[in-house]
PDB file of C-alpha atoms in Angstrom:
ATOM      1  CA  UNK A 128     -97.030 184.230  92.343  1.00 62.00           C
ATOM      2  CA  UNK A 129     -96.910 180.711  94.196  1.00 73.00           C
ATOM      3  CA  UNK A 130     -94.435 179.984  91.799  1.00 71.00           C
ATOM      4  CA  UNK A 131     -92.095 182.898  92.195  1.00 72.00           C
ATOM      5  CA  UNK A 132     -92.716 182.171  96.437  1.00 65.00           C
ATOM      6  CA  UNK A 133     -91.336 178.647  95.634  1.00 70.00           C
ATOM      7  CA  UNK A 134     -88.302 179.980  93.603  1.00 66.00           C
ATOM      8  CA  UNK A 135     -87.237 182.690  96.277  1.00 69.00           C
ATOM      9  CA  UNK A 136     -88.085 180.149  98.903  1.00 69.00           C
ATOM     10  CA  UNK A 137     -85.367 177.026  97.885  1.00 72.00           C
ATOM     11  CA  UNK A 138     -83.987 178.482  94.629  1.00 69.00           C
ATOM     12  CA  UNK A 139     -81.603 175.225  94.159  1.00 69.00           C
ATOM     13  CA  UNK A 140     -85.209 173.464  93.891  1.00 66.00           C
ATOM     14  CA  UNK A 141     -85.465 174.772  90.430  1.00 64.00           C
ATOM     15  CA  UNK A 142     -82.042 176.491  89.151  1.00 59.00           C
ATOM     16  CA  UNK A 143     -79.636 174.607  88.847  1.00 58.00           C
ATOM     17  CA  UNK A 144     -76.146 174.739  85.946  1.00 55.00           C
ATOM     18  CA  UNK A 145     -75.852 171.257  85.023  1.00 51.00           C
ATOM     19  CA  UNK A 146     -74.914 171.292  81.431  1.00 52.00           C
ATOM     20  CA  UNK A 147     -77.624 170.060  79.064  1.00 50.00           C
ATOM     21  CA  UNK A 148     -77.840 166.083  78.911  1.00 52.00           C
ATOM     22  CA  UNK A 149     -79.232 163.985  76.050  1.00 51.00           C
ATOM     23  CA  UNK A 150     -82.808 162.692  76.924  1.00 51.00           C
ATOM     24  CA  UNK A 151     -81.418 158.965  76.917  1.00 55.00           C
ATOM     25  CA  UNK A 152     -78.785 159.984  79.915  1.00 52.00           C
ATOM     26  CA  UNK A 153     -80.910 162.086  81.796  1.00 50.00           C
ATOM     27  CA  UNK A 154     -80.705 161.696  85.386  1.00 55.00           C
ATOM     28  CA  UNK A 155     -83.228 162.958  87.622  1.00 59.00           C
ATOM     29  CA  UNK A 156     -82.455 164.753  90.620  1.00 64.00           C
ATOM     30  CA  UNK A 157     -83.978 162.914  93.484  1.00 66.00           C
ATOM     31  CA  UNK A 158     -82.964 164.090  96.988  1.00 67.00           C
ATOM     32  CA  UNK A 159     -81.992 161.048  98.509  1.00 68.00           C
ATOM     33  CA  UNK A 160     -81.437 162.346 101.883  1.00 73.00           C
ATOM     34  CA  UNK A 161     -84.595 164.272 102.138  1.00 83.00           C
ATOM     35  CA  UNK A 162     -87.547 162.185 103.811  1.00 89.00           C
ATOM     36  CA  UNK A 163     -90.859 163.214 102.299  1.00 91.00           C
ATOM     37  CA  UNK A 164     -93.770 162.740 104.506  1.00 93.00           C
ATOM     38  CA  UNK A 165     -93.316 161.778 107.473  1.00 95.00           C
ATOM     39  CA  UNK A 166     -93.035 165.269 109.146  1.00 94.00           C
ATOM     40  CA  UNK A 167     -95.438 163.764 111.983  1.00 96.00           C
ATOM     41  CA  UNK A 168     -93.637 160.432 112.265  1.00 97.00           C
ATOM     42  CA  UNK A 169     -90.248 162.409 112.599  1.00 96.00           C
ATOM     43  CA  UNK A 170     -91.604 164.274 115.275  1.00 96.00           C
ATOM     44  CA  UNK A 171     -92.584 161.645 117.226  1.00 97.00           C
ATOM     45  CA  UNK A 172     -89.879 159.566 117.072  1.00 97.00           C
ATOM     46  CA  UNK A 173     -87.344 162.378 118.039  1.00 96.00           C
ATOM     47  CA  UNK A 174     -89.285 163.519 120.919  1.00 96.00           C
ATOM     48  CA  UNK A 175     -88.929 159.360 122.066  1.00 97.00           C
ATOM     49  CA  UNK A 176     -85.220 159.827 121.596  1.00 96.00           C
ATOM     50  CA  UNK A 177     -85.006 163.065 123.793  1.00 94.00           C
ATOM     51  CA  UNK A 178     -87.079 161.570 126.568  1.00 95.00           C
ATOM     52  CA  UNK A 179     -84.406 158.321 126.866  1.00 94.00           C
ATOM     53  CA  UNK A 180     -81.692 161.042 126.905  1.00 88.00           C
ATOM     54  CA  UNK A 181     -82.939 161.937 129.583  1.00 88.00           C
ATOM     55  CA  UNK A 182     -82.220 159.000 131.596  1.00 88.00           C
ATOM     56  CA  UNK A 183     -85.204 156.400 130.596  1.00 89.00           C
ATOM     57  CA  UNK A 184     -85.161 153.374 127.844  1.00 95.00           C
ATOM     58  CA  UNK A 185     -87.645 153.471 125.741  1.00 97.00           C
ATOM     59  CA  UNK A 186     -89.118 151.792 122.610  1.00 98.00           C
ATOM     60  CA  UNK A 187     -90.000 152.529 119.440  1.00 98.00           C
ATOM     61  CA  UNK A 188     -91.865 150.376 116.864  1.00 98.00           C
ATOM     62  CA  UNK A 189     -92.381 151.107 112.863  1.00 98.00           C
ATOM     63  CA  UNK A 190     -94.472 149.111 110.889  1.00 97.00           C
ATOM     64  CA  UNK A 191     -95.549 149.464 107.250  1.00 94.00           C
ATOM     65  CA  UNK A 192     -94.850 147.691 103.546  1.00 93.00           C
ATOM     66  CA  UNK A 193     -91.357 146.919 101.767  1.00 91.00           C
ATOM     67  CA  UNK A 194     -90.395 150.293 100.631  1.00 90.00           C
ATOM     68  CA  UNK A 195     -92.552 152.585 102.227  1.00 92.00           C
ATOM     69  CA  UNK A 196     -89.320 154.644 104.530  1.00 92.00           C
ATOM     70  CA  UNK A 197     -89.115 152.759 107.511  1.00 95.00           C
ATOM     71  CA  UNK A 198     -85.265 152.342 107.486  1.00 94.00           C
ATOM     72  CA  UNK A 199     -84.840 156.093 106.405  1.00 93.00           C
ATOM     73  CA  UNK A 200     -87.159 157.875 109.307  1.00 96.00           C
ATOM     74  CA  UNK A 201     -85.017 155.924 111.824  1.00 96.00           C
ATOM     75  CA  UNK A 202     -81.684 157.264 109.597  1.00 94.00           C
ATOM     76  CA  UNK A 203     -82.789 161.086 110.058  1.00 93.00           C
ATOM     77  CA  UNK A 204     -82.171 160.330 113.962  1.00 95.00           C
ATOM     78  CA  UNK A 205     -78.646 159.159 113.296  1.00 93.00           C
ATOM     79  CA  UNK A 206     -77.121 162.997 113.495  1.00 92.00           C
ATOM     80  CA  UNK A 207     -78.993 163.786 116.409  1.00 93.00           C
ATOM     81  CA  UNK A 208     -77.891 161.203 118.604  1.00 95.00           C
ATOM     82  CA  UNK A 209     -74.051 161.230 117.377  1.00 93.00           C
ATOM     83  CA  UNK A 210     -74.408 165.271 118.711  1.00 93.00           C
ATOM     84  CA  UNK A 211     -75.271 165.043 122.283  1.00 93.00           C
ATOM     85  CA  UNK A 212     -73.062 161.821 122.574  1.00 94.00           C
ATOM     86  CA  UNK A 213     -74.545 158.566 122.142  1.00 96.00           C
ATOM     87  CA  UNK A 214     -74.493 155.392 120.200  1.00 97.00           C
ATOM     88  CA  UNK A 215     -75.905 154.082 117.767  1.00 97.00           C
ATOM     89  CA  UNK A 216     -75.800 150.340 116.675  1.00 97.00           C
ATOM     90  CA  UNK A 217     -77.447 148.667 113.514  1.00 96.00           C
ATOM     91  CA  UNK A 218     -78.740 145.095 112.735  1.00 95.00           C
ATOM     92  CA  UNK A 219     -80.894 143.464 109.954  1.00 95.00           C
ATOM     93  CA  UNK A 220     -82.699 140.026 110.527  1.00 94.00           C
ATOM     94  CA  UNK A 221     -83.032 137.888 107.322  1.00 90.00           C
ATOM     95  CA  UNK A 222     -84.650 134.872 106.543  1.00 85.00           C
ATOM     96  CA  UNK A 223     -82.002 133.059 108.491  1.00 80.00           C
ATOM     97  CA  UNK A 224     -82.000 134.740 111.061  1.00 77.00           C
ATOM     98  CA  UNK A 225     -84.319 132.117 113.423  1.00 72.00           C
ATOM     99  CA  UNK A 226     -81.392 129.335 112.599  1.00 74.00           C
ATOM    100  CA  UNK A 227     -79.400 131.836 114.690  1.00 79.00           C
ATOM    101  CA  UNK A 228     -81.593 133.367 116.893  1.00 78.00           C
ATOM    102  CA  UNK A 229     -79.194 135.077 119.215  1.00 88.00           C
ATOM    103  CA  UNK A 230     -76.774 136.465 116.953  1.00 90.00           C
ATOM    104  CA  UNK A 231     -78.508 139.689 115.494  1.00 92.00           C
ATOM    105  CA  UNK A 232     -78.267 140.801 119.241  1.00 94.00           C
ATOM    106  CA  UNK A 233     -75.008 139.801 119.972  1.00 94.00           C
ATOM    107  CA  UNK A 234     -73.823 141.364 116.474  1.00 95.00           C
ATOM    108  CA  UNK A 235     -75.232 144.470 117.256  1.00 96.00           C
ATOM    109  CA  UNK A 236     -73.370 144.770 120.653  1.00 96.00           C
ATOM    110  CA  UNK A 237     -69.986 143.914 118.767  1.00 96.00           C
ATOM    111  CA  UNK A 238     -71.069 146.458 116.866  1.00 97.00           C
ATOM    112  CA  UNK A 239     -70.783 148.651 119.930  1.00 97.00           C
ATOM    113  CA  UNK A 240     -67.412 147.705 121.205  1.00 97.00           C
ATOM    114  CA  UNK A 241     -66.077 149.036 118.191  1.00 97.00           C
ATOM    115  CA  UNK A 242     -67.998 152.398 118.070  1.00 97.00           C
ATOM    116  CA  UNK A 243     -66.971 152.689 121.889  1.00 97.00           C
ATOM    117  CA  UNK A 244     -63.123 152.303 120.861  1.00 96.00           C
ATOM    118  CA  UNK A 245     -64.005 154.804 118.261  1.00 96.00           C
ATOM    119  CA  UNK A 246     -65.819 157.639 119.992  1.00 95.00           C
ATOM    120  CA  UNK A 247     -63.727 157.514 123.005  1.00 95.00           C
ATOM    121  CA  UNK A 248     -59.920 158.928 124.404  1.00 95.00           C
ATOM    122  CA  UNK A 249     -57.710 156.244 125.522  1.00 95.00           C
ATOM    123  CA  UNK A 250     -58.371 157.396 129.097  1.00 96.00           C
ATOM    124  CA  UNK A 251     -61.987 156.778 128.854  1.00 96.00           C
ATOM    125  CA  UNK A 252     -61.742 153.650 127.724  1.00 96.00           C
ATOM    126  CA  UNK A 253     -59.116 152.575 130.107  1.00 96.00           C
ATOM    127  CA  UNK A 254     -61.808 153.918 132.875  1.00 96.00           C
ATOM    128  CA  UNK A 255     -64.703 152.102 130.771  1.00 96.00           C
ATOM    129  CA  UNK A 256     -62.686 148.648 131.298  1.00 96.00           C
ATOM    130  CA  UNK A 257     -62.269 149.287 134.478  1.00 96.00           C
ATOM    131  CA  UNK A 258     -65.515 149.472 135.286  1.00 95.00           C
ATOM    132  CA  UNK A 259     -66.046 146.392 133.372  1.00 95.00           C
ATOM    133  CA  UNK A 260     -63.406 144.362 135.715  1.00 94.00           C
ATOM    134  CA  UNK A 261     -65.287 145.903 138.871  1.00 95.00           C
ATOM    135  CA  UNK A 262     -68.844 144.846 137.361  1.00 93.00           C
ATOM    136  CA  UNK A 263     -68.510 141.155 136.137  1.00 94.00           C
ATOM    137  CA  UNK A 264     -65.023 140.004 138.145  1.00 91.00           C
ATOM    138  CA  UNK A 265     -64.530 136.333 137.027  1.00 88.00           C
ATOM    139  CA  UNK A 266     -67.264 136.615 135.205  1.00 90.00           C
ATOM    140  CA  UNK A 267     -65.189 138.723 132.451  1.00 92.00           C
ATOM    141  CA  UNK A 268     -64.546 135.188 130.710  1.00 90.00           C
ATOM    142  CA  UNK A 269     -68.131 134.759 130.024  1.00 90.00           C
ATOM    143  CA  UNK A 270     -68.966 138.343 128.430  1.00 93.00           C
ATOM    144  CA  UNK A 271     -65.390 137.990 126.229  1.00 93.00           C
ATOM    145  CA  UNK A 272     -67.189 134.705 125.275  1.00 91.00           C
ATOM    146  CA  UNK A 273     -70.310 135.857 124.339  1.00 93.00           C
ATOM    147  CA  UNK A 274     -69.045 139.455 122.468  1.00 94.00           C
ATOM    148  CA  UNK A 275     -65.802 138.886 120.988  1.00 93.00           C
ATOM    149  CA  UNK A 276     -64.804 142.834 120.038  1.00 95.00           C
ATOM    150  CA  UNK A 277     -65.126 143.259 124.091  1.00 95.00           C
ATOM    151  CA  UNK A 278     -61.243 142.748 123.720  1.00 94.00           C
ATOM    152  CA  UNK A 279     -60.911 146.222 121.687  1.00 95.00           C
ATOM    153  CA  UNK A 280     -61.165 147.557 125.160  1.00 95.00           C
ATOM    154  CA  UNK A 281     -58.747 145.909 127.275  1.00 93.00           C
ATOM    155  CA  UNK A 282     -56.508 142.981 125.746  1.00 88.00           C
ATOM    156  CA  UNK A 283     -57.077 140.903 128.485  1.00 87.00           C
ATOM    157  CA  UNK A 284     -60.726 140.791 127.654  1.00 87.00           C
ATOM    158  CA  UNK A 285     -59.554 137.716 125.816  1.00 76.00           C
ATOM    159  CA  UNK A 286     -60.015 133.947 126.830  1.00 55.00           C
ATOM    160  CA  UNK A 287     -57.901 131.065 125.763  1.00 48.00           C
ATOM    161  CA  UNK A 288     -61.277 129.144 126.316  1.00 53.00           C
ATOM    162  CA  UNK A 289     -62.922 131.873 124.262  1.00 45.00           C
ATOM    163  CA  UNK A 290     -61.327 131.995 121.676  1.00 41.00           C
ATOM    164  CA  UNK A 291     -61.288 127.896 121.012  1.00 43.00           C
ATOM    165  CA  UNK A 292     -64.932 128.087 120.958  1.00 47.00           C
ATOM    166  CA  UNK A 293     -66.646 129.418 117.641  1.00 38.00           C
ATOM    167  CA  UNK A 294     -70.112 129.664 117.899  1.00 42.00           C
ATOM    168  CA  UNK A 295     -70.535 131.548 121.536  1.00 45.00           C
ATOM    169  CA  UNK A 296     -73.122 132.781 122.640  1.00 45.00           C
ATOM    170  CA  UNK A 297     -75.732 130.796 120.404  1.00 48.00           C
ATOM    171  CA  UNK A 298     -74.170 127.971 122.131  1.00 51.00           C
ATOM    172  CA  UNK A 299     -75.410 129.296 125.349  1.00 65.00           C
ATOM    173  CA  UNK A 300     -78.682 129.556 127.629  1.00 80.00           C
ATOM    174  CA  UNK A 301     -80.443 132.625 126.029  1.00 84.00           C
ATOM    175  CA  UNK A 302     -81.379 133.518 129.906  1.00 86.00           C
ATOM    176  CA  UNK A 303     -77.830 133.976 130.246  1.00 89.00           C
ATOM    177  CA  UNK A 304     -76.866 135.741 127.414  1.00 91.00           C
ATOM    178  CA  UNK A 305     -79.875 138.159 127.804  1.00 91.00           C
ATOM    179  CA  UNK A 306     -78.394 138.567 131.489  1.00 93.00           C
ATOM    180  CA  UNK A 307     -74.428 139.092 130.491  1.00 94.00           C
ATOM    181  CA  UNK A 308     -75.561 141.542 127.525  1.00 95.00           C
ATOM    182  CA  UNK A 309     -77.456 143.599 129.753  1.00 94.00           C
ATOM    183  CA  UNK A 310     -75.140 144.192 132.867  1.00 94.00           C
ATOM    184  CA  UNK A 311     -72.722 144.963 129.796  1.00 96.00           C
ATOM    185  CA  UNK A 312     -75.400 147.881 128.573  1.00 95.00           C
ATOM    186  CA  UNK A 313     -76.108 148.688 131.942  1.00 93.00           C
ATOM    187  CA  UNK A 314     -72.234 149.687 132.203  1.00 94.00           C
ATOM    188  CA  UNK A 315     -71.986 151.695 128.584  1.00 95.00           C
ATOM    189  CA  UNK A 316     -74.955 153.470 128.301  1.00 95.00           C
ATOM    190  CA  UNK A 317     -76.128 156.369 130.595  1.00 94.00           C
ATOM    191  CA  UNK A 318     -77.773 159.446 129.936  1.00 93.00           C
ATOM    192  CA  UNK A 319     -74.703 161.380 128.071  1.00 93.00           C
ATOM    193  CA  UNK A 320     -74.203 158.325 126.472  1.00 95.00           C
ATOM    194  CA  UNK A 321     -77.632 156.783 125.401  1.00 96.00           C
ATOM    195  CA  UNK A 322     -77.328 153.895 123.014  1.00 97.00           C
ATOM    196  CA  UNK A 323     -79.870 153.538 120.346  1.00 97.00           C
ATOM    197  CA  UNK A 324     -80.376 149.536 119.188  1.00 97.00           C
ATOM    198  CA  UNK A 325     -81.862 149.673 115.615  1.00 98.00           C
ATOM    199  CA  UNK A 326     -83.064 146.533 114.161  1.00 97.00           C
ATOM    200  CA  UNK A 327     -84.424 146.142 110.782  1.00 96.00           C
ATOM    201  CA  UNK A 328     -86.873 143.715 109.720  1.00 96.00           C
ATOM    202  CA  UNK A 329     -88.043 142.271 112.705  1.00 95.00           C
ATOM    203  CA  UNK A 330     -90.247 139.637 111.017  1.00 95.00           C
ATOM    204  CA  UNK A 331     -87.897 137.894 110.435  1.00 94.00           C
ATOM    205  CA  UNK A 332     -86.652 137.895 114.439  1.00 92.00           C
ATOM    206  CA  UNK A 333     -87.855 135.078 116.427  1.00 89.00           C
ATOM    207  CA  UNK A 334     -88.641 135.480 120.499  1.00 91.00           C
ATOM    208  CA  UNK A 335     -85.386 134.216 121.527  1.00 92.00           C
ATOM    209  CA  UNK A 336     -83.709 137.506 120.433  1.00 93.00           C
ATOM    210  CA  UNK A 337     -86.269 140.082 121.328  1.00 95.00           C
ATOM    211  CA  UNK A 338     -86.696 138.080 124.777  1.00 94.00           C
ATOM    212  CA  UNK A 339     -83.127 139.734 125.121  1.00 94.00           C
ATOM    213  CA  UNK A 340     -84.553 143.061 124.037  1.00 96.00           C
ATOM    214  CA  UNK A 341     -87.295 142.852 126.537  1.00 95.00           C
ATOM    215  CA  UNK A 342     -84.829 142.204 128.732  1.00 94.00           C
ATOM    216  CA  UNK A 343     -82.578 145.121 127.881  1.00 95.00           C
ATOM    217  CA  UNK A 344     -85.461 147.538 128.288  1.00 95.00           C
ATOM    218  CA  UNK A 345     -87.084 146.335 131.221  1.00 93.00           C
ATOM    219  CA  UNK A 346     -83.612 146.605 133.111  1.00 90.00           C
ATOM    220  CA  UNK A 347     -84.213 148.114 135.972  1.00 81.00           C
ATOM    221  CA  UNK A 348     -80.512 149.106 137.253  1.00 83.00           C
ATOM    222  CA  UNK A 349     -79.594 152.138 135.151  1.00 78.00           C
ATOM    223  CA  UNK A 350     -79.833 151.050 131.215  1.00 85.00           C
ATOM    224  CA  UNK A 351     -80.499 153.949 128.823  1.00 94.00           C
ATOM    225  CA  UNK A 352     -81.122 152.997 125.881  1.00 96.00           C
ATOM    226  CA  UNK A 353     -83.689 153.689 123.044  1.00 97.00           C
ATOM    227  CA  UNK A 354     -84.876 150.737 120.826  1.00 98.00           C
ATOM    228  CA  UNK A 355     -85.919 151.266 117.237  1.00 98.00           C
ATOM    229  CA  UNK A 356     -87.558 147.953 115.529  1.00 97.00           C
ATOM    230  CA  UNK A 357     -88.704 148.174 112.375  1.00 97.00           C
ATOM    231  CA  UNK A 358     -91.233 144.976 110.678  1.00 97.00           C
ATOM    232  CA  UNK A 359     -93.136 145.118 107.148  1.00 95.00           C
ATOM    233  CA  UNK A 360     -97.099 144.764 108.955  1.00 91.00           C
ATOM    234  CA  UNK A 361     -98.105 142.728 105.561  1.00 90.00           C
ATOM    235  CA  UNK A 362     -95.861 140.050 106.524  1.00 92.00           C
ATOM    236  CA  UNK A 363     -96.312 139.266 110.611  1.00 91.00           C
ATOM    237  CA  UNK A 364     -99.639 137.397 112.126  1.00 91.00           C
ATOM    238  CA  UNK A 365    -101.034 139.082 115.433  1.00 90.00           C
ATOM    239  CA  UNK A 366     -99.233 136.056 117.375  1.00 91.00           C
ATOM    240  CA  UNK A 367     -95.745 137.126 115.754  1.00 93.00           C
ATOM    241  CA  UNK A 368     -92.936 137.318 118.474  1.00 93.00           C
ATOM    242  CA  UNK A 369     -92.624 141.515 117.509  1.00 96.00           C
ATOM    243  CA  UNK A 370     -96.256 141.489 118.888  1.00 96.00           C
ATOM    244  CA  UNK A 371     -95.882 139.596 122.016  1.00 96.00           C
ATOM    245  CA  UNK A 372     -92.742 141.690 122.610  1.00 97.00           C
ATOM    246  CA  UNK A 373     -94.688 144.838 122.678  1.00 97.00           C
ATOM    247  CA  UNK A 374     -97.016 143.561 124.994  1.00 97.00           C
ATOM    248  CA  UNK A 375     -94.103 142.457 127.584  1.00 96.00           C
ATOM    249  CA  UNK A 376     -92.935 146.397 127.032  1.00 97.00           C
ATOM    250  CA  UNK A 377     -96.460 147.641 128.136  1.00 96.00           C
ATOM    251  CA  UNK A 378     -96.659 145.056 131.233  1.00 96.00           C
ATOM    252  CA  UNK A 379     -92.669 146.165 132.288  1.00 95.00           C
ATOM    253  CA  UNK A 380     -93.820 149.569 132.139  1.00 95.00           C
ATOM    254  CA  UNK A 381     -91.495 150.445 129.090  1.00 96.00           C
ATOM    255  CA  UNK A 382     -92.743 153.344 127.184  1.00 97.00           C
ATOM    256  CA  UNK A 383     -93.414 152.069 123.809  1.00 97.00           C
ATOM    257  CA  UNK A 384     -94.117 153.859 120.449  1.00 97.00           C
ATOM    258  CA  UNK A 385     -96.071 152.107 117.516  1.00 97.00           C
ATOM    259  CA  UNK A 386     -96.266 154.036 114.263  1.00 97.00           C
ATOM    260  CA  UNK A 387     -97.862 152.376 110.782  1.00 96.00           C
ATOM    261  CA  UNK A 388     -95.917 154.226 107.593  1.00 96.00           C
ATOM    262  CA  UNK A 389     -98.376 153.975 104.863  1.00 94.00           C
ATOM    263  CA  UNK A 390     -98.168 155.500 100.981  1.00 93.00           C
ATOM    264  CA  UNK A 391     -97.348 159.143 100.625  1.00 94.00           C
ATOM    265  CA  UNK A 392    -100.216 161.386 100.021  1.00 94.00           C
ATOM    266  CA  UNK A 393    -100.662 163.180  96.411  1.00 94.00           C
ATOM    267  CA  UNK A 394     -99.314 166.642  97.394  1.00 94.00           C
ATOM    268  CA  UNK A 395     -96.366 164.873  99.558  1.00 94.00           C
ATOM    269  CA  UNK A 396     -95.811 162.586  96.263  1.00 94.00           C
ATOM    270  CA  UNK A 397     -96.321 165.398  93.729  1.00 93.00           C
ATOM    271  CA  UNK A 398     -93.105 167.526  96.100  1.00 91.00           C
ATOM    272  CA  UNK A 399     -90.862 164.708  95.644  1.00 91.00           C
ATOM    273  CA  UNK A 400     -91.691 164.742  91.429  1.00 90.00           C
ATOM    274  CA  UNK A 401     -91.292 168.276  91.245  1.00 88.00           C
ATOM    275  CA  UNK A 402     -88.170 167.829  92.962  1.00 85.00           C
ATOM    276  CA  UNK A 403     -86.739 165.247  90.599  1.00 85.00           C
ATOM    277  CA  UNK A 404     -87.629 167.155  87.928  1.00 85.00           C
ATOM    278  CA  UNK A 405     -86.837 170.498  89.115  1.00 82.00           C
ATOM    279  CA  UNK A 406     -90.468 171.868  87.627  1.00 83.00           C
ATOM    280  CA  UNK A 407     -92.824 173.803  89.712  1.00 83.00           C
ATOM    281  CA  UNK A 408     -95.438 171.493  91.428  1.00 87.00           C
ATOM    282  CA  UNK A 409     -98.598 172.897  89.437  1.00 89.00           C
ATOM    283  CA  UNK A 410     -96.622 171.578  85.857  1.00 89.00           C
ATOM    284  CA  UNK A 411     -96.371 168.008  87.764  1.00 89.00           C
ATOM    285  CA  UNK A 412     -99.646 167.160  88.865  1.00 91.00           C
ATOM    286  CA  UNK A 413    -100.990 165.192  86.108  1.00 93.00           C
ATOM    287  CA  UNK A 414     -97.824 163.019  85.995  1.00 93.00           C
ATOM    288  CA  UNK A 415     -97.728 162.586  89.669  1.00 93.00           C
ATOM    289  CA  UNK A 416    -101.333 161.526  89.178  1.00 93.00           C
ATOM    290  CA  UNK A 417    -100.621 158.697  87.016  1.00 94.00           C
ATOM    291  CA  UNK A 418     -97.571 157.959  89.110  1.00 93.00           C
ATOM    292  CA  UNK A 419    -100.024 157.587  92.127  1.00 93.00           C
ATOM    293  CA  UNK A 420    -102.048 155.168  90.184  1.00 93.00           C
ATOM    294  CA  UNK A 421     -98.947 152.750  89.359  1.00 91.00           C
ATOM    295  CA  UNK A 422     -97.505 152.827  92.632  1.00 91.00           C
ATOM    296  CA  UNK A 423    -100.049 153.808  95.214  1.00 91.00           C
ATOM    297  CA  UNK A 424     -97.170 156.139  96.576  1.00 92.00           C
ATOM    298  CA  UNK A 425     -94.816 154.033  98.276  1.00 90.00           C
ATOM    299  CA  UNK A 426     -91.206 155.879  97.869  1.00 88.00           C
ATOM    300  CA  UNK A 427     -89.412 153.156  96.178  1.00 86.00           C
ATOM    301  CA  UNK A 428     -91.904 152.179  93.795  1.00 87.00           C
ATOM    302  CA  UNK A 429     -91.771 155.965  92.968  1.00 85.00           C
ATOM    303  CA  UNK A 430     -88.056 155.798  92.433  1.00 80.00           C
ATOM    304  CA  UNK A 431     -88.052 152.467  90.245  1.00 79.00           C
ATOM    305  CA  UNK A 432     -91.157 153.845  87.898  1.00 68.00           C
TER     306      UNK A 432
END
C-alpha cells in the first residue's frame, strides 16, 4: 500500500522509458537539483531573504564539512530572488585569497555591474548613472578605480588614471574601499531590488575583506542587502576572522543567522538512494545502511561511493 501511495504520489520517481542499459554503463538517476534534507535549513534561510526584501540587510551564516550542501541550500534561493527583482552576486575565497584580501569583494561587485547592465532597460540604467554622478561627484574617479565594470553603465565611468593603474583597489586603504563600495550598494540596492552577496568558503577570507562586509551590513543609510557566507566549521579556530565578523553583526545590530549542516539522516539518505535507483525505499534500506556506514551521509561522499 505505501508503495502504491509512493507510485501515485511522484510516478516519474519509479517509471521511467529509458531503454535497457548494460550493467557496466548504467547511470543512476540522481536528482541533482533536488536538495535532500535540509527542509528546516531552507526554511530558515528563505524567511531571512523575505525579511531583507523588505527593506533590512541581513546575514546569513552556513557552516558544516566539505560536501555536506552548503553551496546548494544557498542555490535553491537563486529563483526566488531573480522573481521579485533582485541580485544576486557570487564569490569563492581560495587559499590565495589572503595575498589579495580585497579582491573577492571587489570581484563580486564587478560582478554586479554586469548583472545591473543585464537586468535593466537602457532608461534605467541611464537613471541608475545618474544617480551615481549625483552621489559620488568627483569622486566618480575613485569608484571607476576601485570596480572597473562600473563603466558598463555610463562610458565616462572610465579614468585615464584608472585605467593605467592595474591592481586598484588592493592598492588602496581598505577603510576606503569598504567606504566607496558601500555608498555604491547604498545606490543599487533597495527593497525591489535587494542584492544578495554570496561568498563561498569563507575560511579562507581574511578580516580585511569581511571588515568590508561588516561594513556593508552595518550601513546605516538605506543598503538592502542579504549576505550569505558559507565556511567548512572543521577547518576555522574560534578566533577565525568569520567569527569575529559575526560578533561585529550582533554589536551593529545586524540580524544574523548561523546554521551547522551536518550528515543526512538514514530515512533522508535512504530517499535520495531510492531515487537514484528508482526502487521503492523499503527494497533500499539495507544498501543505504551500508552506504551510511562508508560515508556517514554527507551528499557527496554519497554520490562518489
Amino acid at each position: 500500500a505505501e508503495d502504491l501511495h509512493l507510485l501515485l504520489l511522484d510516478p516519474d520517481r519509479f517509471l521511467f522509458d529509458n531503454e535497457v542499459q548494460s550493467t557496466e554503463n548504467m547511470k543512476l538517476r540522481y536528482r541533482k537539483e533536488k536538495l535532500y534534507g535540509r527542509d528546516k535549513e531552507e526554511s530558515l534561510i528563505t524567511d531571512a531573504f523575505c525579511r531583507v526584501s523588505r527593506g533590512k540587510s541581513e546575514a546569513f551564516f552556513i557552516g558544516g564539512f566539505s560536501g555536506c550542501g552548503k553551496s546548494m541550500l544557498v542555490n535553491t534561493l537563486r529563483a526566488r530572488v531573480n522573481v521579485v527583482g533582485g541580485y544576486v552576486i557570487k564569490h569563492k575565497f581560495d587559499a590565495l585569497s589572503q595575498e589579495r584580501s580585497l579582491s573577492g569583494v571587489i570581484s563580486a561587485v564587478n560582478q554586479l555591474c554586469l548583472v545591473l547592465k543585464d537586468r535593466n532597460t537602457p532608461p534605467k540604467i541611464a537613471l541608475l548613472a545618474n544617480k551615481l554622478r549625483d552621489e559620488f561627484g568627483a569622486d566618480i574617479g575613485l569608484l571607476a578605480r576601485i570596480v572597473k565594470n562600473v563603466k558598463v553603465l555610463s562610458p565616462e565611468f572610465v579614468s585615464p588614471a584608472a585605467a593605467e593603474e592595474a591592481g586598484g583597489g588592493d592598492k588602496m586603504n581598505a577603510r576606503s574601499v569598504g567606504f566607496t563600495l558601500s555608498r555604491f550598494m547604498r545606490l543599487v540596492s533597495s527593497p525591489k531590488h535587494p542584492v544578495m552577496l554570496f561568498l563561498d568558503d569563507l575560511q579562507w577570507a581574511d578580516d580585511t575583506a569581511l571588515d568590508v562586509i561588516h561594513t556593508f551590513l552595518s550601513d546605516t543609510m538605506g543598503s538592502c542587502m542579504f549576505f550569505v557566507g558559507t565556511y567548512r566549521d572543521n577547518e576555522v579556530h574560534a578566533d577565525h576572522a568569520v567569527f569575529d565578523l559575526m560578533k561585529k553583526l550582533e554589536s551593529s545590530h545586524v540580524p544574523t543567522n548561523k546554521v551547522s549542516l551536518t550528515g543526512l539522516d538514514r530515512e533522508d539518505l535512504n530517499t535520495m538512494i531510492s531515487d537514484a535507483l528508482c526502487l521503492y525505499p523499503r527494497i533500499c534500506k539495507s544498501l543505504s545502511e551500508v552506504v551510511m556506514q562508508k560515508t556517514k551521509g554527507n551528499p557527496f561522499f554519497v554520490l562518489e561511493f
